[in-house]
mmCIF file of C-alpha atoms in Angstrom:
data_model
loop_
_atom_site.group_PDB
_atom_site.id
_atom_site.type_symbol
_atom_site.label_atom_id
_atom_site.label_comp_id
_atom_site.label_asym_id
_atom_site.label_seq_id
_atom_site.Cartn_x
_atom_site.Cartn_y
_atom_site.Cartn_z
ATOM 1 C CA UNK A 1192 -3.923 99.430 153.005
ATOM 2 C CA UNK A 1193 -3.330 97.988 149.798
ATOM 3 C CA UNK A 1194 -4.218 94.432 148.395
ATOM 4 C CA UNK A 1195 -1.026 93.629 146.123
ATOM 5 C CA UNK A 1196 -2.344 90.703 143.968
ATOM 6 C CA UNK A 1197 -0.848 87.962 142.189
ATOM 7 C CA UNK A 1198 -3.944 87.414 140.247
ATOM 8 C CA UNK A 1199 -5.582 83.929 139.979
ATOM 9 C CA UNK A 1200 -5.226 83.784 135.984
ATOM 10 C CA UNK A 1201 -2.907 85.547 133.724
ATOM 11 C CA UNK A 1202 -4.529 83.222 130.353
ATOM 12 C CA UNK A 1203 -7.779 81.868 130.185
ATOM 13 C CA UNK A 1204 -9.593 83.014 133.059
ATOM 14 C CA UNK A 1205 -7.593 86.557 132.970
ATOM 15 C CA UNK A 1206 -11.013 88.256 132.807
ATOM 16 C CA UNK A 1207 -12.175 86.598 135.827
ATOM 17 C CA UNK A 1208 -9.524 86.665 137.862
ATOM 18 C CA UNK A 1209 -9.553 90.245 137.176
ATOM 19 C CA UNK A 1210 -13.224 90.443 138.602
ATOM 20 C CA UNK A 1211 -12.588 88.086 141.897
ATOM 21 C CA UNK A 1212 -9.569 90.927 142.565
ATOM 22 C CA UNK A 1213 -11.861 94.256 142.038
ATOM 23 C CA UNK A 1214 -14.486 92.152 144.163
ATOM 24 C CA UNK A 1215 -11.737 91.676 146.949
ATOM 25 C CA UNK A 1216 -10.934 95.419 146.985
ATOM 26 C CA UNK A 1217 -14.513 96.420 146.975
ATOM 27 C CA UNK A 1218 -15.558 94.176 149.915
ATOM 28 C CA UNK A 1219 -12.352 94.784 151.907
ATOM 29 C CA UNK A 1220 -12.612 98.338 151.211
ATOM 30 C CA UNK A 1221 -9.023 98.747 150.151
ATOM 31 C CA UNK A 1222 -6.938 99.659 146.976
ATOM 32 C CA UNK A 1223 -6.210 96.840 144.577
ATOM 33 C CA UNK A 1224 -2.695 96.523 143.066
ATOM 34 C CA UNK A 1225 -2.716 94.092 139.626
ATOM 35 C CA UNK A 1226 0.953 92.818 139.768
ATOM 36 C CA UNK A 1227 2.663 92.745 136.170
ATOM 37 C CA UNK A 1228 -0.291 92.831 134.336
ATOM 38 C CA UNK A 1229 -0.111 90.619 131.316
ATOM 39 C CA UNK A 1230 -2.112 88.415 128.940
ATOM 40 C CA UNK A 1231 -0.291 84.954 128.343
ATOM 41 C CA UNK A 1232 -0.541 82.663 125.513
ATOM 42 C CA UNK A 1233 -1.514 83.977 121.839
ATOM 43 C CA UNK A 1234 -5.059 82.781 122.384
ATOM 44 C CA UNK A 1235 -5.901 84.651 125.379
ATOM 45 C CA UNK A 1236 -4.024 88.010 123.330
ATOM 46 C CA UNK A 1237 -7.365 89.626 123.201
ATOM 47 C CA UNK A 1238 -8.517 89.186 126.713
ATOM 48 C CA UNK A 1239 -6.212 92.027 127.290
ATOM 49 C CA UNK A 1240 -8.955 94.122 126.498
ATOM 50 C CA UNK A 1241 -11.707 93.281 128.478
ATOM 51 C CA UNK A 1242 -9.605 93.240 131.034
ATOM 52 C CA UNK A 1243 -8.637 96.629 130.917
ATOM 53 C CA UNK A 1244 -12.236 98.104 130.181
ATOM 54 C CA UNK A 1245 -13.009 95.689 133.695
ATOM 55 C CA UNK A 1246 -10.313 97.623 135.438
ATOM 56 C CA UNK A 1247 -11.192 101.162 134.179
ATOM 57 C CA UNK A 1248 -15.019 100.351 134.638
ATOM 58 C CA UNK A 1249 -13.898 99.702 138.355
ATOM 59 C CA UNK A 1250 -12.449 103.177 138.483
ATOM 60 C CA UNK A 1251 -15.128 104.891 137.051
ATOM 61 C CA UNK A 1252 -17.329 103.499 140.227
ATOM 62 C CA UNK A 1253 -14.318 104.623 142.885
ATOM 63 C CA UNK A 1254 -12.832 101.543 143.399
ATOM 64 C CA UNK A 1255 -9.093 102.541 143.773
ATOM 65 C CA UNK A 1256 -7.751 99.957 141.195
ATOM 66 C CA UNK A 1257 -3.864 100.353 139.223
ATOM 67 C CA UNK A 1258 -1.280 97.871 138.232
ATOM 68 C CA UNK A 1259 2.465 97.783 136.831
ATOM 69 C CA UNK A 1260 3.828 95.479 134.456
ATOM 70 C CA UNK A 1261 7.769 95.152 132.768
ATOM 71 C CA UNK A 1262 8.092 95.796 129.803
ATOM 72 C CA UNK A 1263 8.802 93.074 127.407
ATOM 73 C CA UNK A 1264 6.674 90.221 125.667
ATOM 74 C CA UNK A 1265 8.154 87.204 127.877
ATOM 75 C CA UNK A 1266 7.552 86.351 131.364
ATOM 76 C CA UNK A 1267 9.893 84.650 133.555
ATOM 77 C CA UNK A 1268 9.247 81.883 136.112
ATOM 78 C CA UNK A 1269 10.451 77.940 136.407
ATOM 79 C CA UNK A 1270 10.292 75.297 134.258
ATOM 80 C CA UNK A 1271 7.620 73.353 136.228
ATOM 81 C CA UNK A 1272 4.746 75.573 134.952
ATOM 82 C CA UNK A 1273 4.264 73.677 131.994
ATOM 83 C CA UNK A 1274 3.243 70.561 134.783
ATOM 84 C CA UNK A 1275 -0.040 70.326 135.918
ATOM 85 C CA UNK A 1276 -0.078 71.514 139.849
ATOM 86 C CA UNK A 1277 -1.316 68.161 141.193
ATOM 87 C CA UNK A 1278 1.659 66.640 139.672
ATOM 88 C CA UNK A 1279 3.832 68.921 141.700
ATOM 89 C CA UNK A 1280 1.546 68.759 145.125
ATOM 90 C CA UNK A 1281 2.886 67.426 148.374
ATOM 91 C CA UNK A 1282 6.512 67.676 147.004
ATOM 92 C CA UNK A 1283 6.207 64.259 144.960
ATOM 93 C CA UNK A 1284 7.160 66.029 141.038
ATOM 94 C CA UNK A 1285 10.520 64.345 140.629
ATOM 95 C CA UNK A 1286 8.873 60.624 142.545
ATOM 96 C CA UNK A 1287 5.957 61.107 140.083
ATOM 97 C CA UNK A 1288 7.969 61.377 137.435
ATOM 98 C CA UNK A 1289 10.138 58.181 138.003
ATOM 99 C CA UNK A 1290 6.704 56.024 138.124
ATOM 100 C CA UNK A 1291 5.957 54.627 134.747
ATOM 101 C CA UNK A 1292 2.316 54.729 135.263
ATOM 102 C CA UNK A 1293 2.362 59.100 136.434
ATOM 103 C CA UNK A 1294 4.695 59.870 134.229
ATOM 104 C CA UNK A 1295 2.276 58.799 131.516
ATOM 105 C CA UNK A 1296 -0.657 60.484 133.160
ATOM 106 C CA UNK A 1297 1.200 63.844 133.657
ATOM 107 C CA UNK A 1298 2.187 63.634 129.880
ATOM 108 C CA UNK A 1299 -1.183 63.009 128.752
ATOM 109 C CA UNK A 1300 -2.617 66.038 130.866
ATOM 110 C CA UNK A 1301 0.046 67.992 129.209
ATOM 111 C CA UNK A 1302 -0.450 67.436 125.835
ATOM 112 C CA UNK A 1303 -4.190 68.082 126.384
ATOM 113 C CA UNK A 1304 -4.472 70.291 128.787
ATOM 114 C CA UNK A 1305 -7.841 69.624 131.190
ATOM 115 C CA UNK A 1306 -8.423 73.458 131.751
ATOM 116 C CA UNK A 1307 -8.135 73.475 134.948
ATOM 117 C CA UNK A 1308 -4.664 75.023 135.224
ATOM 118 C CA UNK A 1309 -3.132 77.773 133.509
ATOM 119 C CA UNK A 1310 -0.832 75.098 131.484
ATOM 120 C CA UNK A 1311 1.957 77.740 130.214
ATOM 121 C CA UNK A 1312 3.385 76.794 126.832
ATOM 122 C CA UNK A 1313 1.916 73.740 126.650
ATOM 123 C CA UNK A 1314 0.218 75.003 123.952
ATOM 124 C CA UNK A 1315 3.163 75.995 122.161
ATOM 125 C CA UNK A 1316 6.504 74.762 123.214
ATOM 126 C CA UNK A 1317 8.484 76.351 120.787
ATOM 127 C CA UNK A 1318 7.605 79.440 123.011
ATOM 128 C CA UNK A 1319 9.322 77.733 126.279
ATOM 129 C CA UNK A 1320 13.107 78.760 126.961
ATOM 130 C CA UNK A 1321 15.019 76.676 129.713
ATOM 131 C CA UNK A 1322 17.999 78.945 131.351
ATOM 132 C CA UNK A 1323 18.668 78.261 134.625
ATOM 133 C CA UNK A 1324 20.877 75.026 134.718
ATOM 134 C CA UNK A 1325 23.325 73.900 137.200
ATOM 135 C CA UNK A 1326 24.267 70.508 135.647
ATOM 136 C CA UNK A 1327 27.261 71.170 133.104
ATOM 137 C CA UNK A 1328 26.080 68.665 130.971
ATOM 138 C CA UNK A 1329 22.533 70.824 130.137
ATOM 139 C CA UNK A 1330 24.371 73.894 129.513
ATOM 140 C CA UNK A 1331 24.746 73.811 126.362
ATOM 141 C CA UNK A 1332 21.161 74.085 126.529
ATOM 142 C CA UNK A 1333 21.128 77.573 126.860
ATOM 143 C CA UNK A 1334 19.742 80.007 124.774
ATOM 144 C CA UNK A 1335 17.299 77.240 123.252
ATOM 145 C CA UNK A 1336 13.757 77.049 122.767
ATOM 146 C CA UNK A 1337 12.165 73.671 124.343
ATOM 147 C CA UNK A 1338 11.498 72.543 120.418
ATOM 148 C CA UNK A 1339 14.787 72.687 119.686
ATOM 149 C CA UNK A 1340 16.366 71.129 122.747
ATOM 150 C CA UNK A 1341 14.037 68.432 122.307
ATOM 151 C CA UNK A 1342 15.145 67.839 118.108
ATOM 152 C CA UNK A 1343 18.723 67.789 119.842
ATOM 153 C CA UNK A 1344 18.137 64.921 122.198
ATOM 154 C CA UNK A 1345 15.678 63.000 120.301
ATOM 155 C CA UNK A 1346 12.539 63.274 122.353
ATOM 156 C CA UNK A 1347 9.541 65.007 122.167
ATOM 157 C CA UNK A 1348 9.300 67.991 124.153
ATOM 158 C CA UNK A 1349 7.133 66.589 127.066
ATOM 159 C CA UNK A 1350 9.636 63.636 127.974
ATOM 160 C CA UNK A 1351 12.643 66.544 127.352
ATOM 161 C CA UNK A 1352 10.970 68.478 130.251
ATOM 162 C CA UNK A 1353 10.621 65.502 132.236
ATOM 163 C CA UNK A 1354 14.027 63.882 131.499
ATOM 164 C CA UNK A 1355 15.427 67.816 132.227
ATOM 165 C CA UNK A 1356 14.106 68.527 135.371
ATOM 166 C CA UNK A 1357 14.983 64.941 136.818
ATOM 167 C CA UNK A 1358 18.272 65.496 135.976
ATOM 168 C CA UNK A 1359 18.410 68.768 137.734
ATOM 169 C CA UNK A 1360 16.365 67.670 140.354
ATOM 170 C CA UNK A 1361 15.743 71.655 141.358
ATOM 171 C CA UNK A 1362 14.010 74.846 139.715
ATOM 172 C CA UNK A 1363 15.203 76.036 136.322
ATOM 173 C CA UNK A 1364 14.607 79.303 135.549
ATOM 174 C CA UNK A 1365 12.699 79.386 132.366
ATOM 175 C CA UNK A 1366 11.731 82.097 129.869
ATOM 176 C CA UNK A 1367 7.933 82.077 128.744
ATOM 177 C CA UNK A 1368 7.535 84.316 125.229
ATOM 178 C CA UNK A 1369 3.663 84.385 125.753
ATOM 179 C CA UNK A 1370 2.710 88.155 125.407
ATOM 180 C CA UNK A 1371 2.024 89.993 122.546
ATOM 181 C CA UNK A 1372 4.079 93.415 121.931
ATOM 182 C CA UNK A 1373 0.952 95.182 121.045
ATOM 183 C CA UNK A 1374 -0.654 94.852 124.101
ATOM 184 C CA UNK A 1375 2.624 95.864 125.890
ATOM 185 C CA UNK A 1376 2.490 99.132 124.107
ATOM 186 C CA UNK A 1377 -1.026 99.900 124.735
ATOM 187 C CA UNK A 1378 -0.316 98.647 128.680
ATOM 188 C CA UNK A 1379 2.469 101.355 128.741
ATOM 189 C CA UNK A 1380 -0.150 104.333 127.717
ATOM 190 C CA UNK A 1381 -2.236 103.506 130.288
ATOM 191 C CA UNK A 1382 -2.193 106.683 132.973
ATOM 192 C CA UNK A 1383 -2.642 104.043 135.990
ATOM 193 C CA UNK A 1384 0.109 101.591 135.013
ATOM 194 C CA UNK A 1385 3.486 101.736 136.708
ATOM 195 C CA UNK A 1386 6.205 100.023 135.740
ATOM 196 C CA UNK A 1387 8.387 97.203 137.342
ATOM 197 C CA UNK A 1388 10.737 94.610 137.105
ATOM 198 C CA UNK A 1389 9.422 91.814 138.878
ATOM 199 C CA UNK A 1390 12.905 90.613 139.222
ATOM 200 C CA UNK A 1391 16.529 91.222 141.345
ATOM 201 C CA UNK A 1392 19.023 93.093 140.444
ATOM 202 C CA UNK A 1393 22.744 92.251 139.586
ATOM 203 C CA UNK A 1394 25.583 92.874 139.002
ATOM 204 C CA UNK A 1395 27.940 91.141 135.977
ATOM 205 C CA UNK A 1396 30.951 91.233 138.242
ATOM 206 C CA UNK A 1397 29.632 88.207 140.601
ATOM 207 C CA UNK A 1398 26.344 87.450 138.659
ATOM 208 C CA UNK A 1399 27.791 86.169 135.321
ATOM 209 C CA UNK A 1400 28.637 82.836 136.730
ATOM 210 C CA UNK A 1401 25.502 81.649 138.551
ATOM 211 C CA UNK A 1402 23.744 81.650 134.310
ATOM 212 C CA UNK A 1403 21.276 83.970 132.347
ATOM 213 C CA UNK A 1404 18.179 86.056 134.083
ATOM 214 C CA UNK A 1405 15.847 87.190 132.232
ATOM 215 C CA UNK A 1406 16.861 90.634 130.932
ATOM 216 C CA UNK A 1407 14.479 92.783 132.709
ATOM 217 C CA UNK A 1408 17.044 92.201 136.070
ATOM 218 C CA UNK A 1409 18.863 95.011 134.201
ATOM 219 C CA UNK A 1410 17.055 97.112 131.444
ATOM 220 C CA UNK A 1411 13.382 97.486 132.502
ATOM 221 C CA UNK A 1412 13.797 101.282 133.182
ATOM 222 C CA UNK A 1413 16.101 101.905 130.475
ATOM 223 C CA UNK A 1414 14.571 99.782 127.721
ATOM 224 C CA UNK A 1415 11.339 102.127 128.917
ATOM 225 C CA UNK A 1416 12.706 104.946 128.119
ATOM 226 C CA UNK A 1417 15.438 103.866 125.417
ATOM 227 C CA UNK A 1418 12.950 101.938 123.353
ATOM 228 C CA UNK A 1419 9.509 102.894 123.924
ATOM 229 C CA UNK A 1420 10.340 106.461 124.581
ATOM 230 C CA UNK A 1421 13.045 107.909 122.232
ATOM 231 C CA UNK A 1422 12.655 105.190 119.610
ATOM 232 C CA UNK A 1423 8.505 104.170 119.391
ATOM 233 C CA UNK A 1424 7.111 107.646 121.214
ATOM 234 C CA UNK A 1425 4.587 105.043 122.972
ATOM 235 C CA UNK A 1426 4.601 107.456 125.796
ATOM 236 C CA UNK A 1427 6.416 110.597 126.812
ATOM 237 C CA UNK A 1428 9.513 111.303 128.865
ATOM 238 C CA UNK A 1429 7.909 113.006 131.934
ATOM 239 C CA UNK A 1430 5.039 110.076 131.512
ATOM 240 C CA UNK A 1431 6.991 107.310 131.574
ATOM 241 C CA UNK A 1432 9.504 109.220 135.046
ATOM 242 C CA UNK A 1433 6.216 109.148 136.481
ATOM 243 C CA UNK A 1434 5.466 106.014 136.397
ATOM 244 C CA UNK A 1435 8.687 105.000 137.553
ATOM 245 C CA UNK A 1436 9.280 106.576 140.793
ATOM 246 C CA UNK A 1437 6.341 108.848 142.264
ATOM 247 C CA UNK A 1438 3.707 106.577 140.776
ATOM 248 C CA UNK A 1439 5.297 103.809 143.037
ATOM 249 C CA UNK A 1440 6.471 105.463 145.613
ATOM 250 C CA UNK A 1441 3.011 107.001 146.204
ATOM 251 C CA UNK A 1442 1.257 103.598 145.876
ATOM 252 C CA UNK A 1443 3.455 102.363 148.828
ATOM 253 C CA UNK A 1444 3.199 105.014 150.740
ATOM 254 C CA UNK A 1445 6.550 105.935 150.491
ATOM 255 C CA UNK A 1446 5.759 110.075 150.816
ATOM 256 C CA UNK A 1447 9.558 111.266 151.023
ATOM 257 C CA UNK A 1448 10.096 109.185 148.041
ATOM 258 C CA UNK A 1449 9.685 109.504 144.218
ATOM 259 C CA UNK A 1450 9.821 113.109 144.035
ATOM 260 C CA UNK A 1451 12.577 116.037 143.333
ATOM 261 C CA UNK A 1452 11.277 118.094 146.221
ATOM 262 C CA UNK A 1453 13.044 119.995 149.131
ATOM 263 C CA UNK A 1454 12.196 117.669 152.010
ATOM 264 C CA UNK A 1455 12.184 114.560 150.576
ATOM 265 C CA UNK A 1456 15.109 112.406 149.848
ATOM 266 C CA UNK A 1457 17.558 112.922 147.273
ATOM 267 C CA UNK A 1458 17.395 109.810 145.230
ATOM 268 C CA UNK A 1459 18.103 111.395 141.639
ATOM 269 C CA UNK A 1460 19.201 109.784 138.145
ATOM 270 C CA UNK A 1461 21.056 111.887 135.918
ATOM 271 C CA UNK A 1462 20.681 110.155 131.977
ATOM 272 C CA UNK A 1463 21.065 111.120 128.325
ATOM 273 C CA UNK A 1464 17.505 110.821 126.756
ATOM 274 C CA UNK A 1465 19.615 110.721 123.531
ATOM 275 C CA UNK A 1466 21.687 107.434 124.523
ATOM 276 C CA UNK A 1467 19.778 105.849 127.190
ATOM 277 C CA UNK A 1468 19.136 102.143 126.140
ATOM 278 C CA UNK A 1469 18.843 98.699 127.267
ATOM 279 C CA UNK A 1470 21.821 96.200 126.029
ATOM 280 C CA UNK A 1471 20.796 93.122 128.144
ATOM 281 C CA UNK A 1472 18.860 90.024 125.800
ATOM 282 C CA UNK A 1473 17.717 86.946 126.424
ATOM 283 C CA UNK A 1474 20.800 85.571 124.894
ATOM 284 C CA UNK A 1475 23.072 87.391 126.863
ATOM 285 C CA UNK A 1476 21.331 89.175 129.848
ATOM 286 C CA UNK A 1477 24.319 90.662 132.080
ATOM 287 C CA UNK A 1478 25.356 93.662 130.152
ATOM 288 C CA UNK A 1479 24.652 96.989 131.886
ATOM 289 C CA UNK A 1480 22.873 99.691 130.025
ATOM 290 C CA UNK A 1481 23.925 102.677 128.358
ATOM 291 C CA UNK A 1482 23.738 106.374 128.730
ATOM 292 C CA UNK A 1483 23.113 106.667 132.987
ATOM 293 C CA UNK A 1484 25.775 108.909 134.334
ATOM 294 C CA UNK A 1485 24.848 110.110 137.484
ATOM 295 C CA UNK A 1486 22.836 108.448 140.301
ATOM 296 C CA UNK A 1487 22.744 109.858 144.087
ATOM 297 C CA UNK A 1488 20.457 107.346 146.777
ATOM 298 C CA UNK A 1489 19.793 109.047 149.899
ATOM 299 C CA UNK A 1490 21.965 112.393 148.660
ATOM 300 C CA UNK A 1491 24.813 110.252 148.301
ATOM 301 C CA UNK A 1492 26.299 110.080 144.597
ATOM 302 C CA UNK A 1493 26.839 105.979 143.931
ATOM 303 C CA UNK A 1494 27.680 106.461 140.685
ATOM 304 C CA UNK A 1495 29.727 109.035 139.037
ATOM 305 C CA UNK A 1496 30.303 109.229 135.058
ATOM 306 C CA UNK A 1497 29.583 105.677 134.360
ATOM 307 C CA UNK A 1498 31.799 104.177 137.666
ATOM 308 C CA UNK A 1499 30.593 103.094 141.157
ATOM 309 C CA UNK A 1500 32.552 105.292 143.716
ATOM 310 C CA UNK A 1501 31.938 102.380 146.627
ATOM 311 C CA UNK A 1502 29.390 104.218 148.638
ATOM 312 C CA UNK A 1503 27.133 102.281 150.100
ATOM 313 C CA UNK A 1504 24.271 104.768 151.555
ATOM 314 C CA UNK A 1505 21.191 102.554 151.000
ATOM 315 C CA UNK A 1506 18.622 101.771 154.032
ATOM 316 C CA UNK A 1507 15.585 99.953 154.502
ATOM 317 C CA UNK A 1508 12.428 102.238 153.343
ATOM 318 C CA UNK A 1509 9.149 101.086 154.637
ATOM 319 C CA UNK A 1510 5.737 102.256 154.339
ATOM 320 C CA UNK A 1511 3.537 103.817 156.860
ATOM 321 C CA UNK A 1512 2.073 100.693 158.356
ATOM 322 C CA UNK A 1513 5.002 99.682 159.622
ATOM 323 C CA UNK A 1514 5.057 99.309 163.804
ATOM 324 C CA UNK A 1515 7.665 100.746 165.646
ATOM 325 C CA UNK A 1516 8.987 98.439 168.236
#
């Protein structure tokens, strides 16, 4: 089997967290899977690191120990992670926040954080985007950092969080620009890393209206090889196919998958290394990429010079733990 792990601690404690993980694969005697490995927050920049040296240490002693990661310098998640979790336990957030009394206690914690929660952009606000609104009248919110939707309301940033999420009393999807480039690069060399999105896919036609995602939904694998490919050379052409499709196929035991091999199936991408590229931003995320022409999924071509033909040939793939009934 595989342990797939959320680590505990993608900041402070990265280090750590990365040690409880390895010490979960070694007693379990499994293989450990870091999801989207990242370092958060400019402080904990260099934890990268000796995080790394942890994991390669690990697979110096047999430990069978990888991870994937997408690749761009902002995470994605809800607004709420800049709330301390006992704020948010028991589902009492938005009745905590109407109490005078909490409300002062959760903006205290926030402003100085205790350390015993990860505390994402508290630190730095200005690094906080807000996306996902419903309510019309926070729209024009969009595309802002925290900073400056707080400057536009008249609040500090902590109450402008507060006052946001009561008046969309839901999740909004926020952008978090807490990584630093450098380490994405290096994270791309690495011969165990895979890469992912850690996000759906869509499509413009009936996505556009439900807001912005963060770009990855649509050019992780092209900005990979569009970007850091043709443009930076961070890694090579057959490196970075690798780590797209046999590297994860293999992982998930997926052993018709991943490969351009009589017998397996015929999932094939046909692209222009000279053109490929990403076009989706944070500003405006549902814009297909560039320079794909070809792709066949189970042998059958679902898009041909550019255009979707209608085919519809996908099917559930699972791994082989999966029971029969």
């Amino acid at each position: 089997g595989v342990y797939i792990t959320h680590i505990r601690s993608e900041a402070e404690r990265l280090v750590e967290a990365m040690e409880e993980a390895i010490e979960i694969g070694r007693r379990a005697n499994v293989a450990v899977e870091v999801y989207h490995l990242k370092a958060a927050g400019k402080p904990n920049w260099p934890l990268m690191e000796p995080a790394i040296a942890r994991i390669e240490q690990a697979r110096a002693q047999g430990i069978d120990i990888t991870a994937d990661m997408y690749p761009y310098a902002a995470s994605g998640t809800g607004l709420t992670a800049v709330v301390p979790p006992w704020a948010q336990a028991d589902d009492k957030l938005f009745e905590n926040l109407r109490d005078p009394e909490m409300r002062a206690r959760i903006k205290q914690e926030m402003l100085e954080p205790s350390g015993d929660w990860e505390a994402m952009g508290s630190r730095d606000p200005s690094s906080v985007m807000p996306i996902g609104f419903q309510k019309e009248e926070n729209k024009q919110y969009v595309g802002q950092r925290l900073t400056e939707i707080a400057a536009a309301r008249g609040q500090d940033w902590v109450d402008t969080v507060f006052d946001l999420l009561l008046s969309e009393e839901q999740r909004i999807g926020t952008i978090y620009f807490s990584m630093s480039e450098a380490n994405v690069r290096h994270q791309l060399q690495l011969p165990w890393i895979k890469i992912s999105t850690d996000a759906g896919g869509y499509d413009p036609e009936w996505a556009l209206p439900l807001g912005p995602v963060h770009p990855r939904s649509y050019g992780t694998y092209t900005r990979v090889l569009g970007k850091y490919v043709r443009e930076e050379k961070v890694l090579t052409l057959e490196d970075a196919i690798r780590k797209m499709t046999w590297s994860v196929a293999a992982r998930l035991g997926l052993r018709d998958r991943g490969l351009l091999k009589e017998g397996t199936y015929a999932d094939v991408v046909l692209f222009d290394p000279a053109t490929v590229a990403d076009r989706a931003t944070f500003e405006e995320p549902h814009q297909l990429s560039t320079g794909v022409r070809d792709v066949w999924v189970n042998g059958v071509r679902v898009l041909e010079n550019g255009e979707h033909p209608g085919a519809n040939p996908a099917r559930f793939v699972a791994g082989p733990g999966r029971r029969k009934s």
